[in-house]
């Protein structure tokens, strides 16, 4: 997968599959699948570090996780997420942070929102770095939005979302994440754009889907929003395996002769 393939898939109406990934061992598993691309999302602040928002994660942490994912998957297309405020302190700081994610192994970067970002998107793209946009529920603006809420409801909000999507396309984004927007709004934006939309909680009429890996594997029991489907009951499987390990250790059944050196 490369940037041109995103365009081609939209053109050919072939849905794009994207998943988040934060570490090397899950990257190595994803590398063995046909999943198109991977996002090292700043959601790792919540999923991996237990924060209640994405705000506390630094560029250094994002770069370290991007490098770990790249070591696990040498070939796949990786998008590195620019974290909170890392692209809002002037072009020089933003470009230095873009450089950190790209040096760590990303093929592209993602940033949230359109307002105040259009010139920067243009500059990053002109510098040779593909940019993925992100509209709708933009978690870095959780305080401004008043919580993790569906966005783009009502005619005015839907029109604003579409206008911003078109602006990001014009600025040079190669794809756009639409998060937590009504399916009809996402469909309308998708139709209006030449670049592919990747939905999360945005219904079926987009050009691709993204989910957080831990959500689709069912290991995150505390977070089950309406839009998440689980393809495995990961929390039960992992808990049962750990309990069985404990049982075998404490009952003296592990290790046995074959599991011991002579
Ligand atoms: O950080 C993230 O995981 C994301 C996805 C939810 C799109 O931005």
mmCIF file of C-alpha atoms and ligand atoms in Angstrom:
data_model
loop_
_atom_site.group_PDB
_atom_site.id
_atom_site.type_symbol
_atom_site.label_atom_id
_atom_site.label_comp_id
_atom_site.label_asym_id
_atom_site.label_seq_id
_atom_site.Cartn_x
_atom_site.Cartn_y
_atom_site.Cartn_z
ATOM 1 C CA UNK A 1 0.000 0.000 0.000
ATOM 2 C CA UNK A 2 1.196 3.499 -0.812
ATOM 3 C CA UNK A 3 -0.452 6.885 -1.163
ATOM 4 C CA UNK A 4 -1.456 6.198 -4.780
ATOM 5 C CA UNK A 5 -3.121 2.943 -3.704
ATOM 6 C CA UNK A 6 -5.423 4.887 -1.367
ATOM 7 C CA UNK A 7 -6.595 6.896 -4.365
ATOM 8 C CA UNK A 8 -6.909 3.796 -6.538
ATOM 9 C CA UNK A 9 -8.952 1.952 -3.930
ATOM 10 C CA UNK A 10 -11.396 4.852 -3.758
ATOM 11 C CA UNK A 11 -11.580 4.959 -7.534
ATOM 12 C CA UNK A 12 -12.169 1.188 -7.752
ATOM 13 C CA UNK A 13 -14.585 1.211 -4.766
ATOM 14 C CA UNK A 14 -12.406 -1.254 -2.838
ATOM 15 C CA UNK A 15 -12.790 -0.593 0.916
ATOM 16 C CA UNK A 16 -9.607 0.254 2.857
ATOM 17 C CA UNK A 17 -8.934 -1.562 6.134
ATOM 18 C CA UNK A 18 -6.965 0.263 8.803
ATOM 19 C CA UNK A 19 -6.268 -0.667 12.404
ATOM 20 C CA UNK A 20 -4.370 1.003 15.217
ATOM 21 C CA UNK A 21 -1.177 -0.596 16.466
ATOM 22 C CA UNK A 22 1.202 0.525 19.196
ATOM 23 C CA UNK A 23 3.796 -2.206 19.659
ATOM 24 C CA UNK A 24 6.051 -4.645 17.904
ATOM 25 C CA UNK A 25 4.429 -7.966 18.709
ATOM 26 C CA UNK A 26 0.969 -7.003 17.506
ATOM 27 C CA UNK A 27 2.585 -5.319 14.476
ATOM 28 C CA UNK A 28 4.205 -8.641 13.576
ATOM 29 C CA UNK A 29 0.779 -10.338 13.700
ATOM 30 C CA UNK A 30 -0.888 -7.611 11.631
ATOM 31 C CA UNK A 31 1.976 -7.923 9.119
ATOM 32 C CA UNK A 32 0.786 -11.472 8.413
ATOM 33 C CA UNK A 33 -2.723 -10.255 7.480
ATOM 34 C CA UNK A 34 -4.065 -8.414 4.438
ATOM 35 C CA UNK A 35 -4.942 -5.317 6.496
ATOM 36 C CA UNK A 36 -4.049 -2.354 4.300
ATOM 37 C CA UNK A 37 -2.445 0.058 6.725
ATOM 38 C CA UNK A 38 -1.778 0.826 10.351
ATOM 39 C CA UNK A 39 -2.260 3.927 12.467
ATOM 40 C CA UNK A 40 0.023 4.489 15.437
ATOM 41 C CA UNK A 41 -2.731 6.551 17.024
ATOM 42 C CA UNK A 42 -2.418 8.889 19.970
ATOM 43 C CA UNK A 43 -5.245 6.788 21.417
ATOM 44 C CA UNK A 44 -2.301 4.861 22.861
ATOM 45 C CA UNK A 45 -2.373 7.455 25.669
ATOM 46 C CA UNK A 46 -5.661 5.900 26.779
ATOM 47 C CA UNK A 47 -5.251 2.271 25.653
ATOM 48 C CA UNK A 48 -1.613 1.696 26.639
ATOM 49 C CA UNK A 49 -1.033 4.264 29.374
ATOM 50 C CA UNK A 50 -4.450 4.442 31.063
ATOM 51 C CA UNK A 51 -5.007 8.190 30.630
ATOM 52 C CA UNK A 52 -8.584 9.430 30.312
ATOM 53 C CA UNK A 53 -7.829 11.399 27.134
ATOM 54 C CA UNK A 54 -5.239 11.506 24.349
ATOM 55 C CA UNK A 55 -3.791 14.815 25.556
ATOM 56 C CA UNK A 56 -0.884 13.680 27.762
ATOM 57 C CA UNK A 57 1.109 11.800 25.104
ATOM 58 C CA UNK A 58 4.325 13.401 23.786
ATOM 59 C CA UNK A 59 5.959 13.290 20.353
ATOM 60 C CA UNK A 60 8.834 11.309 21.876
ATOM 61 C CA UNK A 61 6.418 8.626 23.078
ATOM 62 C CA UNK A 62 4.635 8.576 19.706
ATOM 63 C CA UNK A 63 7.993 8.207 17.936
ATOM 64 C CA UNK A 64 9.074 5.372 20.238
ATOM 65 C CA UNK A 65 5.832 3.456 19.550
ATOM 66 C CA UNK A 66 6.080 4.182 15.809
ATOM 67 C CA UNK A 67 9.601 2.732 15.784
ATOM 68 C CA UNK A 68 8.408 -0.359 17.690
ATOM 69 C CA UNK A 69 5.583 -0.894 15.186
ATOM 70 C CA UNK A 70 7.974 -0.451 12.248
ATOM 71 C CA UNK A 71 10.317 -3.094 13.705
ATOM 72 C CA UNK A 72 7.366 -5.506 13.825
ATOM 73 C CA UNK A 73 6.141 -4.705 10.304
ATOM 74 C CA UNK A 74 8.902 -3.715 7.903
ATOM 75 C CA UNK A 75 6.584 -3.471 4.862
ATOM 76 C CA UNK A 76 3.149 -2.064 5.712
ATOM 77 C CA UNK A 77 2.060 1.555 5.348
ATOM 78 C CA UNK A 78 2.226 3.253 8.766
ATOM 79 C CA UNK A 79 0.566 6.542 9.669
ATOM 80 C CA UNK A 80 2.023 8.287 12.720
ATOM 81 C CA UNK A 81 -0.336 10.478 14.739
ATOM 82 C CA UNK A 82 0.903 13.961 15.614
ATOM 83 C CA UNK A 83 -0.109 14.414 19.268
ATOM 84 C CA UNK A 84 -1.851 17.279 21.057
ATOM 85 C CA UNK A 85 -0.348 20.725 20.309
ATOM 86 C CA UNK A 86 2.697 19.213 18.567
ATOM 87 C CA UNK A 87 1.688 20.931 15.301
ATOM 88 C CA UNK A 88 0.219 24.120 16.783
ATOM 89 C CA UNK A 89 3.383 25.940 17.859
ATOM 90 C CA UNK A 90 4.577 27.196 14.516
ATOM 91 C CA UNK A 91 5.845 25.567 11.351
ATOM 92 C CA UNK A 92 9.356 24.976 12.641
ATOM 93 C CA UNK A 93 8.257 22.994 15.701
ATOM 94 C CA UNK A 94 5.616 21.162 13.673
ATOM 95 C CA UNK A 95 8.138 20.156 11.003
ATOM 96 C CA UNK A 96 10.612 18.985 13.615
ATOM 97 C CA UNK A 97 7.865 16.773 15.104
ATOM 98 C CA UNK A 98 6.852 15.479 11.670
ATOM 99 C CA UNK A 99 10.527 14.595 11.179
ATOM 100 C CA UNK A 100 10.572 12.610 14.448
ATOM 101 C CA UNK A 101 7.653 10.413 13.376
ATOM 102 C CA UNK A 102 9.028 9.932 9.865
ATOM 103 C CA UNK A 103 12.514 9.075 11.171
ATOM 104 C CA UNK A 104 10.885 6.548 13.481
ATOM 105 C CA UNK A 105 9.467 4.744 10.452
ATOM 106 C CA UNK A 106 6.125 6.367 9.581
ATOM 107 C CA UNK A 107 5.127 6.685 5.906
ATOM 108 C CA UNK A 108 2.675 9.510 6.630
ATOM 109 C CA UNK A 109 1.390 11.631 9.499
ATOM 110 C CA UNK A 110 -2.116 12.399 10.735
ATOM 111 C CA UNK A 111 -3.367 15.558 12.369
ATOM 112 C CA UNK A 112 -6.748 16.641 13.727
ATOM 113 C CA UNK A 113 -8.970 19.467 12.527
ATOM 114 C CA UNK A 114 -8.924 21.923 9.640
ATOM 115 C CA UNK A 115 -9.130 25.376 11.227
ATOM 116 C CA UNK A 116 -5.637 26.830 11.486
ATOM 117 C CA UNK A 117 -4.019 23.736 9.946
ATOM 118 C CA UNK A 118 -4.491 24.251 6.220
ATOM 119 C CA UNK A 119 -1.250 26.099 5.478
ATOM 120 C CA UNK A 120 0.687 23.636 7.588
ATOM 121 C CA UNK A 121 -0.857 20.654 5.788
ATOM 122 C CA UNK A 122 0.142 22.233 2.500
ATOM 123 C CA UNK A 123 3.693 22.801 3.748
ATOM 124 C CA UNK A 124 4.088 19.241 5.117
ATOM 125 C CA UNK A 125 2.796 17.779 1.842
ATOM 126 C CA UNK A 126 5.070 20.051 -0.207
ATOM 127 C CA UNK A 127 7.943 18.795 1.949
ATOM 128 C CA UNK A 128 7.235 15.280 0.706
ATOM 129 C CA UNK A 129 5.287 13.906 3.663
ATOM 130 C CA UNK A 130 1.766 12.566 3.062
ATOM 131 C CA UNK A 131 -0.852 13.897 5.496
ATOM 132 C CA UNK A 132 -4.042 12.190 6.651
ATOM 133 C CA UNK A 133 -6.699 14.549 8.014
ATOM 134 C CA UNK A 134 -9.128 13.817 10.861
ATOM 135 C CA UNK A 135 -12.539 15.457 11.301
ATOM 136 C CA UNK A 136 -15.717 14.869 13.281
ATOM 137 C CA UNK A 137 -14.921 13.851 16.829
ATOM 138 C CA UNK A 138 -11.335 15.026 17.166
ATOM 139 C CA UNK A 139 -10.279 13.696 20.581
ATOM 140 C CA UNK A 140 -7.507 16.279 21.034
ATOM 141 C CA UNK A 141 -10.313 18.880 21.261
ATOM 142 C CA UNK A 142 -12.288 16.933 23.865
ATOM 143 C CA UNK A 143 -12.494 19.929 26.211
ATOM 144 C CA UNK A 144 -13.612 22.248 23.416
ATOM 145 C CA UNK A 145 -16.214 19.707 22.266
ATOM 146 C CA UNK A 146 -17.481 19.130 25.816
ATOM 147 C CA UNK A 147 -16.756 15.388 25.765
ATOM 148 C CA UNK A 148 -16.461 12.455 23.388
ATOM 149 C CA UNK A 149 -19.660 13.174 21.446
ATOM 150 C CA UNK A 150 -21.046 12.539 17.975
ATOM 151 C CA UNK A 151 -20.244 15.497 15.680
ATOM 152 C CA UNK A 152 -21.853 16.897 12.522
ATOM 153 C CA UNK A 153 -25.466 16.554 13.687
ATOM 154 C CA UNK A 154 -27.825 19.101 12.171
ATOM 155 C CA UNK A 155 -27.612 20.889 8.845
ATOM 156 C CA UNK A 156 -25.220 23.623 9.934
ATOM 157 C CA UNK A 157 -22.748 21.259 11.598
ATOM 158 C CA UNK A 158 -22.903 18.868 8.636
ATOM 159 C CA UNK A 159 -22.241 21.722 6.175
ATOM 160 C CA UNK A 160 -19.280 22.910 8.255
ATOM 161 C CA UNK A 161 -17.825 19.400 8.346
ATOM 162 C CA UNK A 162 -18.123 19.037 4.576
ATOM 163 C CA UNK A 163 -16.554 22.454 4.003
ATOM 164 C CA UNK A 164 -13.604 21.546 6.253
ATOM 165 C CA UNK A 165 -13.194 18.186 4.508
ATOM 166 C CA UNK A 166 -12.995 19.927 1.136
ATOM 167 C CA UNK A 167 -10.470 22.419 2.549
ATOM 168 C CA UNK A 168 -8.260 19.598 3.816
ATOM 169 C CA UNK A 169 -8.466 17.883 0.437
ATOM 170 C CA UNK A 170 -7.465 21.136 -1.283
ATOM 171 C CA UNK A 171 -4.589 21.573 1.197
ATOM 172 C CA UNK A 172 -3.221 18.225 0.027
ATOM 173 C CA UNK A 173 -4.409 15.504 2.437
ATOM 174 C CA UNK A 174 -4.334 12.054 0.802
ATOM 175 C CA UNK A 175 -7.102 10.640 3.031
ATOM 176 C CA UNK A 176 -9.409 11.724 5.816
ATOM 177 C CA UNK A 177 -10.539 10.020 9.025
ATOM 178 C CA UNK A 178 -14.163 10.747 9.907
ATOM 179 C CA UNK A 179 -14.838 9.909 13.547
ATOM 180 C CA UNK A 180 -18.245 9.671 15.220
ATOM 181 C CA UNK A 181 -20.397 11.400 12.625
ATOM 182 C CA UNK A 182 -23.871 10.388 11.440
ATOM 183 C CA UNK A 183 -23.717 7.848 8.614
ATOM 184 C CA UNK A 184 -25.619 10.142 6.206
ATOM 185 C CA UNK A 185 -23.182 13.007 6.824
ATOM 186 C CA UNK A 186 -20.163 10.723 6.316
ATOM 187 C CA UNK A 187 -21.713 9.403 3.097
ATOM 188 C CA UNK A 188 -22.272 12.927 1.801
ATOM 189 C CA UNK A 189 -18.693 14.008 2.629
ATOM 190 C CA UNK A 190 -17.338 10.820 1.029
ATOM 191 C CA UNK A 191 -19.244 11.547 -2.187
ATOM 192 C CA UNK A 192 -18.020 15.125 -2.277
ATOM 193 C CA UNK A 193 -14.335 14.216 -1.888
ATOM 194 C CA UNK A 194 -11.840 12.853 -4.394
ATOM 195 C CA UNK A 195 -9.700 11.474 -1.545
ATOM 196 C CA UNK A 196 -10.788 8.431 0.480
ATOM 197 C CA UNK A 197 -12.552 8.739 3.825
ATOM 198 C CA UNK A 198 -11.765 6.268 6.593
ATOM 199 C CA UNK A 199 -14.599 5.995 9.084
ATOM 200 C CA UNK A 200 -14.743 5.126 12.762
ATOM 201 C CA UNK A 201 -18.286 5.367 13.994
ATOM 202 C CA UNK A 202 -19.199 6.927 10.637
ATOM 203 C CA UNK A 203 -21.372 4.201 9.120
ATOM 204 C CA UNK A 204 -20.825 2.021 6.068
ATOM 205 C CA UNK A 205 -20.812 4.571 3.237
ATOM 206 C CA UNK A 206 -17.206 5.672 3.568
ATOM 207 C CA UNK A 207 -14.129 4.433 1.689
ATOM 208 C CA UNK A 208 -12.590 2.488 4.545
ATOM 209 C CA UNK A 209 -12.832 1.657 8.228
ATOM 210 C CA UNK A 210 -10.475 2.012 11.173
ATOM 211 C CA UNK A 211 -10.829 0.519 14.636
ATOM 212 C CA UNK A 212 -8.612 0.421 17.678
ATOM 213 C CA UNK A 213 -6.952 -3.012 17.720
ATOM 214 C CA UNK A 214 -7.774 -3.701 21.367
ATOM 215 C CA UNK A 215 -11.442 -2.853 20.733
ATOM 216 C CA UNK A 216 -11.875 -5.238 17.814
ATOM 217 C CA UNK A 217 -10.060 -8.006 19.707
ATOM 218 C CA UNK A 218 -12.392 -7.547 22.664
ATOM 219 C CA UNK A 219 -9.642 -6.980 25.196
ATOM 220 C CA UNK A 220 -10.931 -3.586 26.255
ATOM 221 C CA UNK A 221 -13.884 -4.424 28.489
ATOM 222 C CA UNK A 222 -14.371 -0.898 29.805
ATOM 223 C CA UNK A 223 -14.981 0.652 26.351
ATOM 224 C CA UNK A 224 -17.791 -0.709 24.158
ATOM 225 C CA UNK A 225 -19.346 2.128 22.152
ATOM 226 C CA UNK A 226 -22.087 1.394 19.623
ATOM 227 C CA UNK A 227 -19.732 1.448 16.609
ATOM 228 C CA UNK A 228 -17.309 -1.216 17.873
ATOM 229 C CA UNK A 229 -17.679 -4.805 16.683
ATOM 230 C CA UNK A 230 -15.524 -7.434 18.375
ATOM 231 C CA UNK A 231 -14.142 -10.332 16.333
ATOM 232 C CA UNK A 232 -12.906 -12.213 19.385
ATOM 233 C CA UNK A 233 -13.544 -12.293 23.127
ATOM 234 C CA UNK A 234 -9.962 -11.362 23.909
ATOM 235 C CA UNK A 235 -10.449 -10.451 27.555
ATOM 236 C CA UNK A 236 -11.970 -13.867 28.364
ATOM 237 C CA UNK A 237 -9.319 -15.763 26.376
ATOM 238 C CA UNK A 238 -6.425 -13.892 27.965
ATOM 239 C CA UNK A 239 -7.850 -14.003 31.488
ATOM 240 C CA UNK A 240 -8.506 -17.760 31.182
ATOM 241 C CA UNK A 241 -4.970 -18.391 29.889
ATOM 242 C CA UNK A 242 -3.438 -16.407 32.756
ATOM 243 C CA UNK A 243 -5.624 -18.188 35.314
ATOM 244 C CA UNK A 244 -4.611 -21.571 33.813
ATOM 245 C CA UNK A 245 -0.929 -20.573 34.030
ATOM 246 C CA UNK A 246 -1.404 -19.631 37.691
ATOM 247 C CA UNK A 247 -3.195 -22.934 38.362
ATOM 248 C CA UNK A 248 -0.425 -24.988 36.689
ATOM 249 C CA UNK A 249 2.361 -23.129 38.519
ATOM 250 C CA UNK A 250 0.741 -23.324 41.937
ATOM 251 C CA UNK A 251 -0.288 -27.002 41.529
ATOM 252 C CA UNK A 252 3.239 -27.993 40.449
ATOM 253 C CA UNK A 253 2.108 -29.007 36.927
ATOM 254 C CA UNK A 254 4.329 -26.451 35.218
ATOM 255 C CA UNK A 255 7.019 -27.032 34.127
ATOM 256 C CA UNK A 256 6.968 -30.767 33.321
ATOM 257 C CA UNK A 257 9.891 -32.921 32.230
ATOM 258 C CA UNK A 258 9.670 -31.905 28.570
ATOM 259 C CA UNK A 259 9.718 -28.260 29.540
ATOM 260 C CA UNK A 260 12.927 -28.689 31.590
ATOM 261 C CA UNK A 261 16.615 -28.927 30.564
ATOM 262 C CA UNK A 262 18.442 -32.150 31.436
HETATM 263 O O1 LIG B 1 -5.662 7.840 17.764
HETATM 264 C C1 LIG B 1 -6.412 7.066 17.152
HETATM 265 O O2 LIG B 1 -6.451 5.850 17.401
HETATM 266 C C2 LIG B 1 -7.253 7.624 16.112
HETATM 267 C C3 LIG B 1 -8.269 6.725 15.490
HETATM 268 C C4 LIG B 1 -9.391 6.503 16.420
HETATM 269 C C5 LIG B 1 -8.707 7.210 14.172
HETATM 270 O O3 LIG B 1 -7.116 8.754 15.788
#
